[in-house]
Coordinates of C-alpha atoms in Angstrom, one line a residue:
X1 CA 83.2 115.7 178.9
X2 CA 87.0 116.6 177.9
X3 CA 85.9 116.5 174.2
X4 CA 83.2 119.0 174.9
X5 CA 86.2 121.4 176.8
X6 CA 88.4 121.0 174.0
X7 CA 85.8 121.8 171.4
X8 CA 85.0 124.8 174.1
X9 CA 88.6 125.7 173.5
X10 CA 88.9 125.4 169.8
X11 CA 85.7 127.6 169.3
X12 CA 87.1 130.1 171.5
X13 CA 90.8 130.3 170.0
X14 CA 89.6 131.1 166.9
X15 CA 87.0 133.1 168.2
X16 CA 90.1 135.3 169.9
X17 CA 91.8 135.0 166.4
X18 CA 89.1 136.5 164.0
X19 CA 89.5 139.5 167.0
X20 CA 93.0 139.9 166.6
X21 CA 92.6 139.9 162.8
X22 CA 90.4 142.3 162.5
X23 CA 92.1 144.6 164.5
X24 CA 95.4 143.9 162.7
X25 CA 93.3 144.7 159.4
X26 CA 92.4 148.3 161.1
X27 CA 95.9 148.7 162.0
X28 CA 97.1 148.1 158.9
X29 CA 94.7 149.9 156.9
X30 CA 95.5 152.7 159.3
X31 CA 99.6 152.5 158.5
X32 CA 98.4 152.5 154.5
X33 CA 96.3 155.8 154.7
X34 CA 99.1 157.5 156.9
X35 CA 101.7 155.9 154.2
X36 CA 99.6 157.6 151.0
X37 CA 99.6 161.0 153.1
X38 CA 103.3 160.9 153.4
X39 CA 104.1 159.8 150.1
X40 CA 102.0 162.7 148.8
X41 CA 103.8 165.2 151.0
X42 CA 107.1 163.6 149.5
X43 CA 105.5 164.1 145.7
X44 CA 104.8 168.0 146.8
X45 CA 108.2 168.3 148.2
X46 CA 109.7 167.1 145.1
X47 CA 107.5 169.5 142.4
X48 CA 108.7 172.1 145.0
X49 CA 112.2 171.0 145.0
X50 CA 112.2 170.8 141.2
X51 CA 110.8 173.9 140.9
X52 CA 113.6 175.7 143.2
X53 CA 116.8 173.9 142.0
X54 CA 117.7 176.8 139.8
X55 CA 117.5 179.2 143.0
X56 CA 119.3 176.3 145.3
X57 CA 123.4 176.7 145.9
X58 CA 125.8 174.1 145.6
X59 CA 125.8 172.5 149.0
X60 CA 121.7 173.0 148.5
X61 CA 121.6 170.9 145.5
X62 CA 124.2 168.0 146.8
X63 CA 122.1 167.3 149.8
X64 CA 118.5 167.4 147.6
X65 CA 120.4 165.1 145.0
X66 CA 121.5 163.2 148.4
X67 CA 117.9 162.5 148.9
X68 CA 117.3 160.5 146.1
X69 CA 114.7 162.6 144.7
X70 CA 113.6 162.5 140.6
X71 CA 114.6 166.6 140.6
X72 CA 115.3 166.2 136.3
X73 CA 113.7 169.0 134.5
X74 CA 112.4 167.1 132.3
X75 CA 109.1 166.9 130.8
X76 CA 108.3 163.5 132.7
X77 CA 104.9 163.9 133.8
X78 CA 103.6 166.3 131.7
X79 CA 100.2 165.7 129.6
X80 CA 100.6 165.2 125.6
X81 CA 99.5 169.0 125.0
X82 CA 101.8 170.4 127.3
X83 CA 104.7 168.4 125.9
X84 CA 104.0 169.5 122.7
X85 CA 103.3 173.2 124.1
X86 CA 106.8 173.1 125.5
X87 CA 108.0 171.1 122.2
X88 CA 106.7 174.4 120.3
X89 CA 108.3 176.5 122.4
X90 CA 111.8 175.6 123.0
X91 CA 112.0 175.6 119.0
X92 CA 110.8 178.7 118.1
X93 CA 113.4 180.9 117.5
X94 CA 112.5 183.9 119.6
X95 CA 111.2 181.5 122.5
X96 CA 108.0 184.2 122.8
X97 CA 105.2 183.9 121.4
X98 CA 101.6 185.5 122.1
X99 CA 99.4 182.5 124.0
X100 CA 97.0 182.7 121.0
X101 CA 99.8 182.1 118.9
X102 CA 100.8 179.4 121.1
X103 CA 97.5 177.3 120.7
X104 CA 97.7 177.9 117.1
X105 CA 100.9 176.2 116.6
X106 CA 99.8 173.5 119.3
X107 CA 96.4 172.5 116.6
X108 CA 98.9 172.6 113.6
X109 CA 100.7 169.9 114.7
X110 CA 97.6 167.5 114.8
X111 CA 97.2 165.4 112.1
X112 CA 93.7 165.4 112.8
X113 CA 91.8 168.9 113.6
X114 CA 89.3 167.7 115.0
X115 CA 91.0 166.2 117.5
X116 CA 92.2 169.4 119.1
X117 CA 91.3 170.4 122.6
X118 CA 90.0 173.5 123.2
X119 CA 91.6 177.2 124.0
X120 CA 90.5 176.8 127.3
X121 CA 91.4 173.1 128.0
X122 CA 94.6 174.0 126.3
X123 CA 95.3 176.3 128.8
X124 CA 94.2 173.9 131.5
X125 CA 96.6 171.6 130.2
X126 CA 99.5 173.9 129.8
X127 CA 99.3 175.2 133.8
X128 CA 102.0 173.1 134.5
X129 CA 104.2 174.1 132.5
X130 CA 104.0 177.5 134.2
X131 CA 103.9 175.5 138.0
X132 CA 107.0 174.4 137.1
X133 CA 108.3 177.8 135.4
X134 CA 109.4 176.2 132.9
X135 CA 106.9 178.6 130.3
X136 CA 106.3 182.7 131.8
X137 CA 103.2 184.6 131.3
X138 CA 103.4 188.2 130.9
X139 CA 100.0 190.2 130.4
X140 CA 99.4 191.2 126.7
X141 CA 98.4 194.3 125.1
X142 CA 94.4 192.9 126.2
X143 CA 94.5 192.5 130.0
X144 CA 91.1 191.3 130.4
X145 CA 92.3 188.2 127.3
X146 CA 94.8 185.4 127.9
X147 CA 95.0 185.2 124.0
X148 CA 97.1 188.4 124.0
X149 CA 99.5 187.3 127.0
X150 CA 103.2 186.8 126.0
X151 CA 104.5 183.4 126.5
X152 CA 108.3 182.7 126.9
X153 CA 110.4 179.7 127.8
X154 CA 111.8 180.9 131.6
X155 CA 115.6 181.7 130.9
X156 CA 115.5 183.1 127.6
X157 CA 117.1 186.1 126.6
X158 CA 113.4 187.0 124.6
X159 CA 112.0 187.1 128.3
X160 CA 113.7 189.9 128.7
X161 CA 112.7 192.0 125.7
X162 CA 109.2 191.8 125.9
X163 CA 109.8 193.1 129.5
X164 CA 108.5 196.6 128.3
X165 CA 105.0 194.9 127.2
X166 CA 103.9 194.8 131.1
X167 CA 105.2 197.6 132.1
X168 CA 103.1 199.3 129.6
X169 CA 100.1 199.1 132.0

């Protein structure tokens, strides 16, 4: 009769066991969704951070570099036809171009044509770029077409000069 308790026993303890596992699995499968959420949050945060830096004071920029945060300008993270987007850009000489113009230069550097995305996957690809301000738009002399909008790299003393374009509304 004590065999029968002890098997009693050993069918109950792991009985308990496959309980408490499970609900260890929930919990932890719990702690991973909150963890993604929170590292996402951290991700924003940093694109924002990134994007501000040039607006943040000293002491502003010691404590976000205090935080251990990727905040380099970069073009880490950037798609192939952005890179090359901001490639083009940064050297043209006037750092300006029309968006059309912009797309042109971005197919000319393909070996391949065909391989070319479209205008409006271009554009797609290159929102980033403008995200992180690192490109301005300004509307062209053709406000209801992007092909006509002026394009400079944010900083550049051509931004400037094709002020007067927009305020010709």
């Amino acid at each position: 009769m004590s065999n029968h308790n002890i098997i009693d026993t050993l069918i109950q303890n792991i009985s308990d066991d496959q309980q408490l596992l499970e609900t260890a699995d929930e919990k932890i499968e719990q702690a991973k969704e909150e963890k993604r959420a929170i590292i996402n949050r951290i991700k924003d945060y940093q694109k924002d951070a990134t994007a501000m830096m040039k607006y943040a004071n000293d002491e502003q920029i010691q404590k976000l570099e205090a935080l251990n945060l990727d905040l380099s300008e970069s073009k880490q993270g950037l798609n192939s036809v952005a890179t090359t987007a901001f490639d083009i850009m940064l050297s043209s000489k006037k750092k300006t171009m029309t968006n059309e113009n912009l797309y042109k230069a971005y197919v000319d550097t393909l070996d391949d044509k065909e391989k070319a995305v479209s205008y409006t996957a271009f554009n797609i690809k290159c929102r980033p770029l403008f995200n992180n301000q690192r490109l301005l738009r300004k509307e062209g002399s053709d406000p209801k077409s992007s092909r006509t909008s002026i394009i400079s790299v944010n900083g550049s003393s051509a931004s400037v000069v094709k002020k007067e374009t927009s305020e010709k509304k």
